[in-house]
Amino acid sequence: MEINILFLIALFIVAFMYASVGHGGASGYLALMALFGVSTIFMRSSALILNLFVSAVSFYAFYKGGYFKIKLLVPFIIGSLPMAFLGARMNIDPQLFKFILGIFLVIAVTRMIYVPKSDRKEIIPFNFVIAFFIGAFLGFFSGLIGIGGGIILSPLLLLLGWANMKETAAISASFIFLNSASGIAGLISSGIHVSPHLLYWVIVAFMGGILGAYMGSFKLSLVKLKYLLAFVLFLASIKLFLV
C-alpha cells in the first residue's frame, strides 16, 4: 500500500475524535485500514502502536484536569494486562479476525450514537471482582484483534455508575495505553509485522490526538463529527462481513 493522503487525513480526524473523549482510536484505525485495503498482517500491530501514542496524549490531558482515579483503574488492569498479552500472542485466521473485528466495530458504532449519561453527583462504589473480570475479558479481545478496549469500557463505567464522564475518559485512556503496551509485547514475543508506512501514520495520529485531547478538555461539541465517524465505522464493519 502506497502512502495515501486521503488515508492520512482520515487518520488525523479519527485520532482527533477519539482523543477528545479519552480513547486511543484503535477501532477507528482498524476501520480505516479495512476500508483502504491494508493487509490484515499489519492491522493489529499498527492499531496498537497508534493507540499507544494517542491514548498517552489523551490520558495526560484528562490527568492534568484532575479526573484520574487510580483505585478504579487497578482491578481492570490486573485482569486485563496478562490477558491482552495472551490474546496478542494468538495467531488468528484472517476471516475470523475480520468477523470478530466487524462485531466490535458494530459495538463501536452503537457506542458513538448512544452515549450513556452519567453526570450524576453520586458515584456508586465499584466492585473489585466484577471490575477484574471485565478487565480480563476486554484485555483478551483487545490483544486478539488489536484494540485497547476503551470503546467498551467507557459505556460500562457510565452504565454501572462507577465514574462520571471526565473520570471515565481518564480511566479509559490509561486502560487503553496499558492494554496496548501489553498487546504490543505479546505481538513482539510471537513475531510482530509492522507496516513500512507506520512512522507517517504515527506522526499524523499523534498530531490529531494532541489537538483532540486539548479540545476535549474544553467540552467542544463534536456531535456532527461523531456521527460521521460512526458512519465510517459502520461502512467498515459491512465491508468486513462481506469480504
Short mmCIF file of C-alpha atoms in Angstrom, two decimals:
data_model
loop_
_atom_site.label_atom_id
_atom_site.label_comp_id
_atom_site.label_asym_id
_atom_site.label_seq_id
_atom_site.Cartn_x
_atom_site.Cartn_y
_atom_site.Cartn_z
CA MET A 1 0.00 0.00 0.00
CA GLU A 2 1.41 3.39 -1.04
CA ILE A 3 1.11 6.43 1.18
CA ASN A 4 -2.45 7.69 0.67
CA ILE A 5 -3.14 11.35 1.50
CA LEU A 6 -6.86 10.67 1.98
CA PHE A 7 -5.99 7.90 4.43
CA LEU A 8 -3.72 10.27 6.41
CA ILE A 9 -6.44 12.94 6.56
CA ALA A 10 -8.98 10.38 7.77
CA LEU A 11 -6.44 9.09 10.28
CA PHE A 12 -5.96 12.59 11.70
CA ILE A 13 -9.72 13.06 12.09
CA VAL A 14 -10.18 9.68 13.77
CA ALA A 15 -7.33 10.33 16.23
CA PHE A 16 -8.77 13.78 16.96
CA MET A 17 -12.25 12.40 17.63
CA TYR A 18 -11.20 9.53 19.85
CA ALA A 19 -8.67 11.51 21.89
CA SER A 20 -11.33 14.12 22.63
CA VAL A 21 -13.27 11.51 24.65
CA GLY A 22 -10.31 9.71 26.22
CA HIS A 23 -9.86 6.93 23.66
CA GLY A 24 -6.88 5.78 21.62
CA GLY A 25 -8.84 5.17 18.42
CA ALA A 26 -7.86 1.58 17.55
CA SER A 27 -11.34 0.63 16.36
CA GLY A 28 -11.30 3.67 14.08
CA TYR A 29 -7.82 2.91 12.76
CA LEU A 30 -8.79 -0.68 12.08
CA ALA A 31 -11.89 0.53 10.25
CA LEU A 32 -9.81 2.84 8.07
CA MET A 33 -7.28 0.13 7.34
CA ALA A 34 -10.10 -2.20 6.33
CA LEU A 35 -11.59 0.45 4.03
CA PHE A 36 -8.22 1.28 2.44
CA GLY A 37 -7.21 -2.33 1.96
CA VAL A 38 -4.32 -2.60 4.42
CA SER A 39 -3.17 -6.20 4.83
CA THR A 40 -4.51 -7.92 7.95
CA ILE A 41 -0.94 -8.90 8.83
CA PHE A 42 -0.21 -5.23 9.65
CA MET A 43 -3.54 -4.23 11.19
CA ARG A 44 -3.16 -5.39 14.79
CA SER A 45 0.35 -4.06 15.30
CA SER A 46 -0.39 -0.75 13.59
CA ALA A 47 -3.60 -0.14 15.55
CA LEU A 48 -1.98 -0.94 18.90
CA ILE A 49 1.05 1.28 18.25
CA LEU A 50 -1.14 4.19 17.13
CA ASN A 51 -3.31 3.54 20.17
CA LEU A 52 -0.29 3.81 22.43
CA PHE A 53 0.62 7.31 21.28
CA VAL A 54 -2.87 8.78 21.08
CA SER A 55 -4.11 7.35 24.39
CA ALA A 56 -0.98 8.69 26.13
CA VAL A 57 -1.77 12.21 24.94
CA SER A 58 -5.42 11.84 25.88
CA PHE A 59 -4.60 10.50 29.35
CA TYR A 60 -2.21 13.37 30.04
CA ALA A 61 -4.88 15.94 29.21
CA PHE A 62 -7.51 14.41 31.49
CA TYR A 63 -4.95 13.62 34.22
CA LYS A 64 -3.93 17.28 34.31
CA GLY A 65 -7.59 18.10 34.77
CA GLY A 66 -7.67 16.02 37.96
CA TYR A 67 -10.06 13.34 36.71
CA PHE A 68 -7.87 10.24 37.14
CA LYS A 69 -8.95 7.68 39.79
CA ILE A 70 -6.17 5.11 40.12
CA LYS A 71 -8.11 2.93 42.58
CA LEU A 72 -10.76 2.33 39.94
CA LEU A 73 -8.16 1.52 37.29
CA VAL A 74 -6.28 -1.12 39.33
CA PRO A 75 -8.75 -4.07 39.19
CA PHE A 76 -9.32 -3.60 35.47
CA ILE A 77 -5.59 -3.58 34.77
CA ILE A 78 -4.83 -6.59 36.97
CA GLY A 79 -7.32 -8.58 34.93
CA SER A 80 -6.55 -7.14 31.51
CA LEU A 81 -2.76 -6.96 31.14
CA PRO A 82 -1.95 -10.69 31.19
CA MET A 83 -4.98 -11.45 29.01
CA ALA A 84 -4.06 -8.76 26.46
CA PHE A 85 -0.59 -10.30 26.21
CA LEU A 86 -2.10 -13.76 25.76
CA GLY A 87 -4.62 -12.57 23.17
CA ALA A 88 -1.94 -10.82 21.13
CA ARG A 89 0.17 -13.99 21.02
CA MET A 90 -2.62 -15.97 19.40
CA ASN A 91 -2.50 -16.42 15.63
CA ILE A 92 -6.00 -15.83 14.34
CA ASP A 93 -7.40 -16.82 10.95
CA PRO A 94 -7.83 -13.71 8.74
CA GLN A 95 -11.52 -14.43 8.08
CA LEU A 96 -12.24 -14.99 11.77
CA PHE A 97 -10.28 -11.82 12.54
CA LYS A 98 -12.45 -9.83 10.13
CA PHE A 99 -15.65 -11.30 11.60
CA ILE A 100 -14.71 -10.52 15.21
CA LEU A 101 -13.47 -7.06 14.24
CA GLY A 102 -16.73 -6.44 12.37
CA ILE A 103 -18.71 -7.25 15.52
CA PHE A 104 -16.58 -4.91 17.62
CA LEU A 105 -16.99 -2.15 15.04
CA VAL A 106 -20.78 -2.53 15.24
CA ILE A 107 -20.43 -2.15 19.02
CA ALA A 108 -18.29 0.92 18.42
CA VAL A 109 -20.95 2.42 16.16
CA THR A 110 -23.57 1.87 18.86
CA ARG A 111 -21.22 3.48 21.36
CA MET A 112 -20.78 6.52 19.10
CA ILE A 113 -24.51 7.01 18.56
CA TYR A 114 -25.63 6.25 22.09
CA VAL A 115 -23.56 7.58 24.99
CA PRO A 116 -24.97 6.72 28.44
CA LYS A 117 -25.39 9.82 30.55
CA SER A 118 -23.63 9.76 33.88
CA ASP A 119 -23.41 13.30 35.14
CA ARG A 120 -24.87 12.20 38.45
CA LYS A 121 -23.21 13.64 41.52
CA GLU A 122 -23.46 10.36 43.42
CA ILE A 123 -20.98 7.78 42.16
CA ILE A 124 -21.61 4.14 43.06
CA PRO A 125 -18.65 2.32 44.72
CA PHE A 126 -17.09 -0.12 42.26
CA ASN A 127 -16.94 -3.89 42.77
CA PHE A 128 -13.32 -5.13 42.59
CA VAL A 129 -14.18 -8.67 41.46
CA ILE A 130 -16.57 -7.56 38.73
CA ALA A 131 -14.05 -4.98 37.53
CA PHE A 132 -11.34 -7.66 37.45
CA PHE A 133 -13.36 -9.99 35.22
CA ILE A 134 -14.47 -7.15 32.95
CA GLY A 135 -10.82 -6.21 32.59
CA ALA A 136 -9.81 -9.80 31.79
CA PHE A 137 -12.49 -10.12 29.11
CA LEU A 138 -11.66 -6.80 27.49
CA GLY A 139 -7.93 -7.49 27.73
CA PHE A 140 -8.14 -10.78 25.86
CA PHE A 141 -10.15 -9.43 22.95
CA SER A 142 -8.08 -6.24 22.90
CA GLY A 143 -4.92 -8.23 22.28
CA LEU A 144 -6.67 -10.63 19.91
CA ILE A 145 -7.93 -8.03 17.43
CA GLY A 146 -5.70 -5.04 18.18
CA ILE A 147 -7.76 -2.55 20.19
CA GLY A 148 -7.36 -1.01 23.63
CA GLY A 149 -10.81 -1.91 24.96
CA GLY A 150 -11.85 1.63 25.85
CA ILE A 151 -14.70 1.69 23.35
CA ILE A 152 -16.43 -0.93 25.52
CA LEU A 153 -15.05 0.02 28.94
CA SER A 154 -16.32 3.61 28.73
CA PRO A 155 -20.05 2.85 28.40
CA LEU A 156 -19.75 0.14 31.05
CA LEU A 157 -18.26 2.58 33.57
CA LEU A 158 -21.05 5.05 32.85
CA LEU A 159 -23.85 2.48 32.94
CA LEU A 160 -22.55 0.99 36.20
CA GLY A 161 -22.29 4.46 37.69
CA TRP A 162 -18.69 3.98 38.79
CA ALA A 163 -17.43 7.22 37.22
CA ASN A 164 -18.66 10.42 35.59
CA MET A 165 -17.88 11.42 32.01
CA LYS A 166 -14.49 13.02 32.63
CA GLU A 167 -13.35 10.34 35.07
CA THR A 168 -14.39 7.72 32.52
CA ALA A 169 -12.25 9.43 29.88
CA ALA A 170 -9.22 9.42 32.17
CA ILE A 171 -9.66 5.78 33.19
CA SER A 172 -10.29 4.65 29.62
CA ALA A 173 -7.22 6.45 28.27
CA SER A 174 -4.93 4.86 30.86
CA PHE A 175 -6.57 1.44 30.39
CA ILE A 176 -6.10 1.68 26.63
CA PHE A 177 -2.46 2.75 26.94
CA LEU A 178 -1.51 -0.13 29.25
CA ASN A 179 -3.54 -2.70 27.30
CA SER A 180 -1.96 -1.57 24.04
CA ALA A 181 1.52 -1.85 25.55
CA SER A 182 0.76 -5.37 26.77
CA GLY A 183 -0.67 -6.32 23.39
CA ILE A 184 2.42 -4.99 21.59
CA ALA A 185 4.64 -7.01 23.95
CA GLY A 186 2.62 -10.10 23.07
CA LEU A 187 2.99 -9.44 19.35
CA ILE A 188 6.74 -8.89 19.70
CA SER A 189 7.15 -12.17 21.58
CA SER A 190 5.35 -14.08 18.83
CA GLY A 191 6.72 -12.16 15.83
CA ILE A 192 5.43 -8.69 15.02
CA HIS A 193 4.75 -7.41 11.50
CA VAL A 194 4.98 -3.63 11.02
CA SER A 195 3.78 -1.58 8.06
CA PRO A 196 6.57 0.30 6.22
CA HIS A 197 4.38 3.43 6.45
CA LEU A 198 3.82 3.20 10.21
CA LEU A 199 6.05 6.18 11.07
CA TYR A 200 3.94 8.51 8.92
CA TRP A 201 0.78 7.14 10.48
CA VAL A 202 2.12 7.67 14.00
CA ILE A 203 3.07 11.30 13.30
CA VAL A 204 -0.35 12.13 11.84
CA ALA A 205 -2.31 10.30 14.55
CA PHE A 206 -0.20 11.86 17.30
CA MET A 207 -0.90 15.35 15.96
CA GLY A 208 -4.61 14.60 15.75
CA GLY A 209 -4.53 13.17 19.26
CA ILE A 210 -2.87 16.26 20.73
CA LEU A 211 -5.47 18.56 19.21
CA GLY A 212 -8.37 16.26 20.11
CA ALA A 213 -7.30 15.86 23.73
CA TYR A 214 -6.91 19.62 24.08
CA MET A 215 -10.31 20.34 22.55
CA GLY A 216 -11.99 17.58 24.54
CA SER A 217 -10.93 19.14 27.82
CA PHE A 218 -12.93 22.25 26.89
CA LYS A 219 -16.12 20.25 26.16
CA LEU A 220 -16.07 21.06 22.47
CA SER A 221 -19.28 19.93 20.78
CA LEU A 222 -18.38 17.24 18.26
CA VAL A 223 -21.84 15.87 17.52
CA LYS A 224 -21.68 16.07 13.71
CA LEU A 225 -18.17 14.64 13.52
CA LYS A 226 -19.18 11.91 15.94
CA TYR A 227 -21.97 10.74 13.64
CA LEU A 228 -19.66 10.96 10.64
CA LEU A 229 -17.15 8.74 12.42
CA ALA A 230 -19.92 6.30 13.35
CA PHE A 231 -20.88 6.14 9.66
CA VAL A 232 -17.28 5.32 8.69
CA LEU A 233 -17.13 2.56 11.30
CA PHE A 234 -20.42 1.18 10.01
CA LEU A 235 -19.15 1.07 6.42
CA ALA A 236 -16.00 -0.69 7.55
CA SER A 237 -17.97 -3.29 9.52
CA ILE A 238 -20.15 -4.02 6.47
CA LYS A 239 -17.06 -4.44 4.29
CA LEU A 240 -15.50 -6.83 6.81
CA PHE A 241 -18.63 -9.00 6.89
CA LEU A 242 -18.92 -9.12 3.10
CA VAL A 243 -15.26 -9.67 2.13
#
